[in-house]
mmCIF file of C-alpha atoms in Angstrom:
data_model
loop_
_atom_site.group_PDB
_atom_site.id
_atom_site.type_symbol
_atom_site.label_atom_id
_atom_site.label_comp_id
_atom_site.label_asym_id
_atom_site.label_seq_id
_atom_site.Cartn_x
_atom_site.Cartn_y
_atom_site.Cartn_z
ATOM 1 C CA PRO A 1215 0.000 0.000 0.000
ATOM 2 C CA LYS A 1216 1.127 3.518 -0.778
ATOM 3 C CA VAL A 1217 0.000 6.767 0.874
ATOM 4 C CA SER A 1218 0.026 9.531 -1.706
ATOM 5 C CA ASN A 1219 1.526 12.902 -0.893
ATOM 6 C CA PRO A 1220 -1.384 15.371 -1.344
ATOM 7 C CA ASN A 1221 1.066 18.006 -2.582
ATOM 8 C CA GLN A 1222 2.486 15.757 -5.292
ATOM 9 C CA ILE A 1223 -0.464 13.862 -6.783
ATOM 10 C CA SER A 1224 0.152 13.159 -10.463
ATOM 11 C CA GLU A 1225 -0.590 10.509 -13.025
ATOM 12 C CA ASP A 1226 2.845 8.964 -12.483
ATOM 13 C CA THR A 1227 2.040 8.199 -8.835
ATOM 14 C CA ARG A 1228 -1.020 6.208 -9.937
ATOM 15 C CA ASN A 1229 0.443 4.617 -13.064
ATOM 16 C CA ARG A 1230 0.799 0.832 -12.767
ATOM 17 C CA TRP A 1231 3.624 0.870 -15.314
ATOM 18 C CA VAL A 1232 5.665 3.007 -12.950
ATOM 19 C CA TRP A 1233 5.070 0.371 -10.263
ATOM 20 C CA VAL A 1234 6.134 -2.364 -12.696
ATOM 21 C CA ARG A 1235 9.294 -0.442 -13.554
ATOM 22 C CA ASP A 1236 10.149 0.027 -9.891
ATOM 23 C CA GLY A 1237 9.315 -3.597 -9.095
ATOM 24 C CA LEU A 1238 11.536 -4.939 -11.855
ATOM 25 C CA SER A 1239 14.312 -2.608 -10.758
ATOM 26 C CA VAL A 1240 14.177 -4.041 -7.227
ATOM 27 C CA LYS A 1241 14.120 -7.580 -8.626
ATOM 28 C CA GLU A 1242 17.307 -6.969 -10.630
ATOM 29 C CA SER A 1243 19.105 -5.420 -7.669
ATOM 30 C CA LEU A 1244 18.225 -8.097 -5.102
ATOM 31 C CA LEU A 1245 20.909 -10.538 -6.292
ATOM 32 C CA GLY A 1246 23.248 -7.924 -7.732
ATOM 33 C CA ASP A 1247 26.057 -8.477 -5.212
ATOM 34 C CA SER A 1248 26.716 -10.268 -1.951
ATOM 35 C CA ALA A 1249 24.603 -7.830 0.109
ATOM 36 C CA TRP A 1250 21.611 -10.189 0.034
ATOM 37 C CA LEU A 1251 23.615 -12.606 2.195
ATOM 38 C CA GLN A 1252 24.366 -10.062 4.920
ATOM 39 C CA SER A 1253 21.418 -11.018 7.113
ATOM 40 C CA PHE A 1254 23.013 -14.389 7.882
ATOM 41 C CA GLN A 1255 26.711 -13.775 7.284
ATOM 42 C CA GLU A 1256 27.447 -15.234 10.723
ATOM 43 C CA ASP A 1257 25.320 -18.300 9.987
ATOM 44 C CA GLY A 1258 27.216 -21.575 10.360
ATOM 45 C CA PRO A 1259 25.885 -23.292 7.212
ATOM 46 C CA LEU A 1260 26.816 -20.302 5.055
ATOM 47 C CA LYS A 1261 30.348 -20.255 6.443
ATOM 48 C CA ASP A 1262 30.659 -24.005 5.926
ATOM 49 C CA ARG A 1263 29.406 -23.665 2.354
ATOM 50 C CA PHE A 1264 31.926 -20.875 1.666
ATOM 51 C CA GLN A 1265 34.778 -22.964 3.078
ATOM 52 C CA ALA A 1266 33.676 -25.897 0.897
ATOM 53 C CA PHE A 1267 33.717 -23.533 -2.102
ATOM 54 C CA LEU A 1268 37.275 -22.434 -1.268
ATOM 55 C CA LYS A 1269 38.447 -26.024 -0.842
ATOM 56 C CA LYS A 1270 36.813 -27.231 -4.060
ATOM 57 C CA ASN A 1271 38.407 -24.436 -6.090
ATOM 58 C CA GLU A 1272 41.702 -24.347 -4.208
ATOM 59 C CA GLY A 1273 43.853 -24.732 -7.315
ATOM 60 C CA ALA A 1274 42.034 -22.098 -9.378
ATOM 61 C CA ILE A 1275 41.992 -19.696 -6.425
ATOM 62 C CA SER A 1276 45.728 -20.122 -5.884
ATOM 63 C CA ASP A 1277 46.415 -19.271 -9.531
ATOM 64 C CA SER A 1278 43.989 -16.336 -9.479
ATOM 65 C CA LYS A 1279 45.548 -14.781 -6.387
ATOM 66 C CA ARG A 1280 48.758 -14.338 -8.328
ATOM 67 C CA HIS A 1281 46.758 -12.090 -10.662
ATOM 68 C CA GLY A 1282 45.406 -9.942 -7.844
ATOM 69 C CA VAL A 1283 42.189 -11.711 -6.820
ATOM 70 C CA SER A 1284 41.151 -10.471 -3.368
ATOM 71 C CA GLU A 1285 39.044 -11.955 -0.586
ATOM 72 C CA GLN A 1286 36.174 -9.711 -1.649
ATOM 73 C CA ASP A 1287 36.422 -11.060 -5.196
ATOM 74 C CA LEU A 1288 36.123 -14.599 -3.845
ATOM 75 C CA GLN A 1289 33.085 -13.675 -1.750
ATOM 76 C CA LEU A 1290 31.408 -12.058 -4.765
ATOM 77 C CA GLU A 1291 32.168 -15.105 -6.914
ATOM 78 C CA PHE A 1292 30.683 -17.345 -4.227
ATOM 79 C CA ALA A 1293 27.568 -15.143 -3.969
ATOM 80 C CA GLN A 1294 27.090 -15.168 -7.750
ATOM 81 C CA ARG A 1295 27.335 -18.954 -7.899
ATOM 82 C CA LEU A 1296 24.907 -19.246 -5.016
ATOM 83 C CA ALA A 1297 22.518 -16.884 -6.812
ATOM 84 C CA LYS A 1298 22.202 -19.434 -9.629
ATOM 85 C CA GLN A 1299 20.214 -21.597 -7.206
ATOM 86 C CA VAL A 1300 17.781 -18.741 -6.581
ATOM 87 C CA TRP A 1301 14.813 -17.651 -8.684
ATOM 88 C CA VAL A 1302 13.158 -14.283 -8.099
ATOM 89 C CA ASP A 1303 9.832 -13.721 -9.873
ATOM 90 C CA TYR A 1304 7.978 -10.405 -9.893
ATOM 91 C CA THR A 1305 4.241 -10.790 -10.523
ATOM 92 C CA GLY A 1306 3.686 -7.277 -11.913
ATOM 93 C CA GLY A 1307 1.940 -4.089 -10.903
ATOM 94 C CA ASP A 1308 -1.468 -5.653 -10.192
ATOM 95 C CA SER A 1309 -0.479 -7.808 -7.206
ATOM 96 C CA ASN A 1310 2.991 -6.242 -6.795
ATOM 97 C CA SER A 1311 4.374 -9.423 -5.253
ATOM 98 C CA TYR A 1312 7.687 -11.241 -5.296
ATOM 99 C CA VAL A 1313 8.113 -15.003 -5.339
ATOM 100 C CA PHE A 1314 11.404 -16.450 -4.080
ATOM 101 C CA ARG A 1315 12.403 -20.032 -4.867
ATOM 102 C CA VAL A 1316 15.626 -21.758 -3.825
ATOM 103 C CA ARG A 1317 16.816 -25.209 -4.865
ATOM 104 C CA ASP A 1318 19.437 -26.830 -2.668
ATOM 105 C CA SER A 1319 20.199 -30.297 -1.309
ATOM 106 C CA ASP A 1320 20.140 -28.883 2.244
ATOM 107 C CA PRO A 1321 16.541 -27.803 3.053
ATOM 108 C CA GLN A 1322 17.570 -25.734 6.080
ATOM 109 C CA PHE A 1323 20.107 -23.853 3.989
ATOM 110 C CA ALA A 1324 17.491 -23.225 1.273
ATOM 111 C CA LYS A 1325 15.087 -21.846 3.865
ATOM 112 C CA SER A 1326 17.827 -19.537 5.184
ATOM 113 C CA LEU A 1327 18.423 -18.187 1.685
ATOM 114 C CA VAL A 1328 14.737 -17.388 1.188
ATOM 115 C CA THR A 1329 14.619 -15.670 4.581
ATOM 116 C CA ALA A 1330 17.708 -13.655 3.646
ATOM 117 C CA LEU A 1331 16.005 -12.530 0.426
ATOM 118 C CA ILE A 1332 12.942 -11.380 2.347
ATOM 119 C CA GLU A 1333 15.137 -9.326 4.681
ATOM 120 C CA ARG A 1334 17.016 -7.896 1.698
ATOM 121 C CA THR A 1335 13.712 -6.882 0.088
ATOM 122 C CA LYS A 1336 12.707 -5.030 3.253
ATOM 123 C CA ILE A 1337 15.980 -3.130 3.138
ATOM 124 C CA LYS A 1338 15.557 -2.222 -0.544
ATOM 125 C CA LEU A 1339 11.921 -1.136 -0.242
ATOM 126 C CA ILE A 1340 11.945 0.521 3.177
ATOM 127 C CA GLN A 1341 15.331 1.339 4.671
ATOM 128 C CA ASP A 1342 16.931 2.510 1.419
ATOM 129 C CA ASN A 1343 13.973 4.822 0.750
ATOM 130 C CA GLN A 1344 14.063 6.207 4.288
ATOM 131 C CA GLU A 1345 17.762 6.923 3.898
ATOM 132 C CA ALA A 1346 17.100 8.624 0.540
ATOM 133 C CA TYR A 1347 14.499 10.911 2.161
ATOM 134 C CA ARG A 1348 16.859 11.784 5.018
ATOM 135 C CA SER A 1349 19.821 12.556 2.773
ATOM 136 C CA SER A 1350 17.649 14.611 0.409
ATOM 137 C CA LEU A 1351 16.239 16.687 3.275
ATOM 138 C CA THR A 1352 19.732 17.241 4.677
ATOM 139 C CA SER A 1353 21.016 18.354 1.277
ATOM 140 C CA LEU A 1354 18.096 20.768 0.865
ATOM 141 C CA GLN A 1355 18.631 22.256 4.322
ATOM 142 C CA ASP A 1356 22.344 22.726 3.616
ATOM 143 C CA LEU A 1357 21.547 24.407 0.288
ATOM 144 C CA ILE A 1358 18.998 26.721 1.911
ATOM 145 C CA ALA A 1359 21.585 27.754 4.523
ATOM 146 C CA LYS A 1360 24.088 28.651 1.782
ATOM 147 C CA THR A 1361 21.658 30.397 -0.593
ATOM 148 C CA THR A 1362 21.211 34.184 -0.556
ATOM 149 C CA ASP A 1363 18.664 34.520 -3.392
ATOM 150 C CA PRO A 1364 15.245 35.134 -1.691
ATOM 151 C CA GLU A 1365 13.267 33.697 -4.610
ATOM 152 C CA LEU A 1366 15.344 30.534 -4.671
ATOM 153 C CA ILE A 1367 15.093 30.190 -0.894
ATOM 154 C CA THR A 1368 11.279 30.375 -1.113
ATOM 155 C CA HIS A 1369 11.253 27.659 -3.788
ATOM 156 C CA LEU A 1370 13.632 25.442 -1.810
ATOM 157 C CA ARG A 1371 11.631 25.809 1.412
ATOM 158 C CA HIS A 1372 8.431 24.850 -0.423
ATOM 159 C CA THR A 1373 10.221 21.794 -1.850
ATOM 160 C CA GLU A 1374 11.544 20.925 1.601
ATOM 161 C CA LYS A 1375 8.020 20.982 3.067
ATOM 162 C CA GLN A 1376 6.698 18.710 0.331
ATOM 163 C CA LEU A 1377 9.582 16.291 0.779
ATOM 164 C CA HIS A 1378 9.101 16.329 4.546
ATOM 165 C CA VAL A 1379 5.408 15.450 4.147
ATOM 166 C CA ALA A 1380 6.292 12.630 1.738
ATOM 167 C CA SER A 1381 8.866 11.321 4.223
ATOM 168 C CA LEU A 1382 6.338 11.377 7.107
ATOM 169 C CA LEU A 1383 3.751 9.543 5.004
ATOM 170 C CA PHE A 1384 6.327 6.933 4.024
ATOM 171 C CA ASP A 1385 7.460 6.383 7.622
ATOM 172 C CA SER A 1386 3.865 6.094 8.861
ATOM 173 C CA SER A 1387 3.172 3.182 6.495
ATOM 174 C CA THR A 1388 6.417 1.201 6.788
ATOM 175 C CA ASN A 1389 4.822 -1.586 8.848
ATOM 176 C CA GLN A 1390 2.236 -2.202 6.120
ATOM 177 C CA ARG A 1391 4.503 -1.878 3.092
ATOM 178 C CA ILE A 1392 5.695 -5.486 3.067
ATOM 179 C CA GLU A 1393 3.677 -8.549 3.948
ATOM 180 C CA VAL A 1394 5.003 -12.099 3.864
ATOM 181 C CA ILE A 1395 2.132 -14.015 2.254
ATOM 182 C CA LYS A 1396 3.715 -17.459 2.578
ATOM 183 C CA ILE A 1397 6.222 -18.011 5.364
ATOM 184 C CA PRO A 1398 9.262 -20.026 4.154
ATOM 185 C CA HIS A 1399 9.099 -23.585 5.409
ATOM 186 C CA ILE A 1400 10.723 -26.950 4.817
ATOM 187 C CA PRO A 1401 8.336 -29.328 2.998
ATOM 188 C CA LEU A 1402 7.702 -32.820 4.322
ATOM 189 C CA LYS A 1403 8.943 -34.393 1.095
ATOM 190 C CA PRO A 1404 11.873 -33.256 -1.059
ATOM 191 C CA ILE A 1405 10.779 -31.078 -3.975
ATOM 192 C CA TRP A 1406 14.111 -31.628 -5.727
ATOM 193 C CA PRO A 1407 15.551 -33.935 -6.833
ATOM 194 C CA ARG A 1408 12.561 -36.152 -7.627
ATOM 195 C CA PRO A 1409 13.710 -39.795 -7.770
ATOM 196 C CA GLN A 1410 10.606 -40.973 -9.641
ATOM 197 C CA MET A 1411 10.945 -38.273 -12.257
ATOM 198 C CA LEU A 1412 14.670 -38.956 -12.659
ATOM 199 C CA LEU A 1413 13.949 -42.666 -13.034
ATOM 200 C CA LEU A 1414 11.294 -41.970 -15.686
ATOM 201 C CA VAL A 1415 13.617 -39.631 -17.595
ATOM 202 C CA ALA A 1416 16.445 -42.173 -17.372
ATOM 203 C CA LEU A 1417 14.121 -44.909 -18.650
ATOM 204 C CA ILE A 1418 12.954 -42.820 -21.600
ATOM 205 C CA MET A 1419 16.504 -41.784 -22.473
ATOM 206 C CA GLY A 1420 17.687 -45.386 -22.136
ATOM 207 C CA VAL A 1421 14.993 -46.659 -24.502
ATOM 208 C CA ALA A 1422 15.681 -43.820 -26.949
ATOM 209 C CA SER A 1423 19.436 -44.494 -26.829
ATOM 210 C CA GLY A 1424 18.826 -48.211 -27.384
ATOM 211 C CA LEU A 1425 16.672 -47.492 -30.440
ATOM 212 C CA VAL A 1426 19.306 -45.166 -31.867
ATOM 213 C CA VAL A 1427 22.035 -47.775 -31.354
ATOM 214 C CA GLU A 1428 19.839 -50.464 -32.961
ATOM 215 C CA VAL A 1429 19.108 -48.249 -35.978
ATOM 216 C CA VAL A 1430 22.792 -47.427 -36.417
ATOM 217 C CA LEU A 1431 23.824 -51.115 -36.138
ATOM 218 C CA ASN A 1432 21.179 -52.154 -38.703
ATOM 219 C CA PHE A 1433 22.351 -49.424 -41.026
ATOM 220 C CA VAL A 1434 25.980 -50.561 -40.686
ATOM 221 C CA LYS A 1435 25.011 -54.225 -41.308
ATOM 222 C CA ARG A 1436 23.046 -53.303 -44.418
ATOM 223 C CA SER A 1437 25.925 -51.200 -45.685
ATOM 224 C CA HIS A 1438 28.326 -54.140 -45.270
ATOM 225 C CA ALA A 1439 25.837 -56.547 -46.868
ATOM 226 C CA THR A 1440 25.377 -54.221 -49.855
ATOM 227 C CA GLY A 1441 29.145 -53.793 -50.188
#
């Protein structure tokens, strides 16, 4: 839900395409770096997974360090690889919802990743906006203090009042801005991998491979017979 600033009502504030643009922008930035993992940086499973990543790529890391690869580079590489297990879907301006899905062999770790994404979304949609309002108001106040032109001062003070109202309206609705519709949970049965599905796929591929081999062998036999 959004509370409109009565001093700044325009078509853009009610345009669903603006909401879609903003929603897609948040979606792209959620997994942009390692910041989405900050909410459980001290978590044991994450540390263990990072150590396993370092051990598995020990040779490549050793070679890369000679070319200037830093610890931060390794953390970013780890975060990017981990992000490949994560799917973020934005449903659009009508429902304005995000769907987070994580696929991992450790269900507890997958649940932690989804929870981390929810916390990251709260930061992007609430805390970052609050900080933007605060910094903008501070910049305006500093500019007003340095300005000597009366006409410009009047314009800046009017802008400051509008921005202050918008900031108050935003802060008053922070508790209602994000709602977790489905709480992340570990299912009773594994969603992935599916043994039955893998068995069916293996059976189909085995039959198909057998037919291909049989066709090729018959073709070779006929070629030899003809020759």
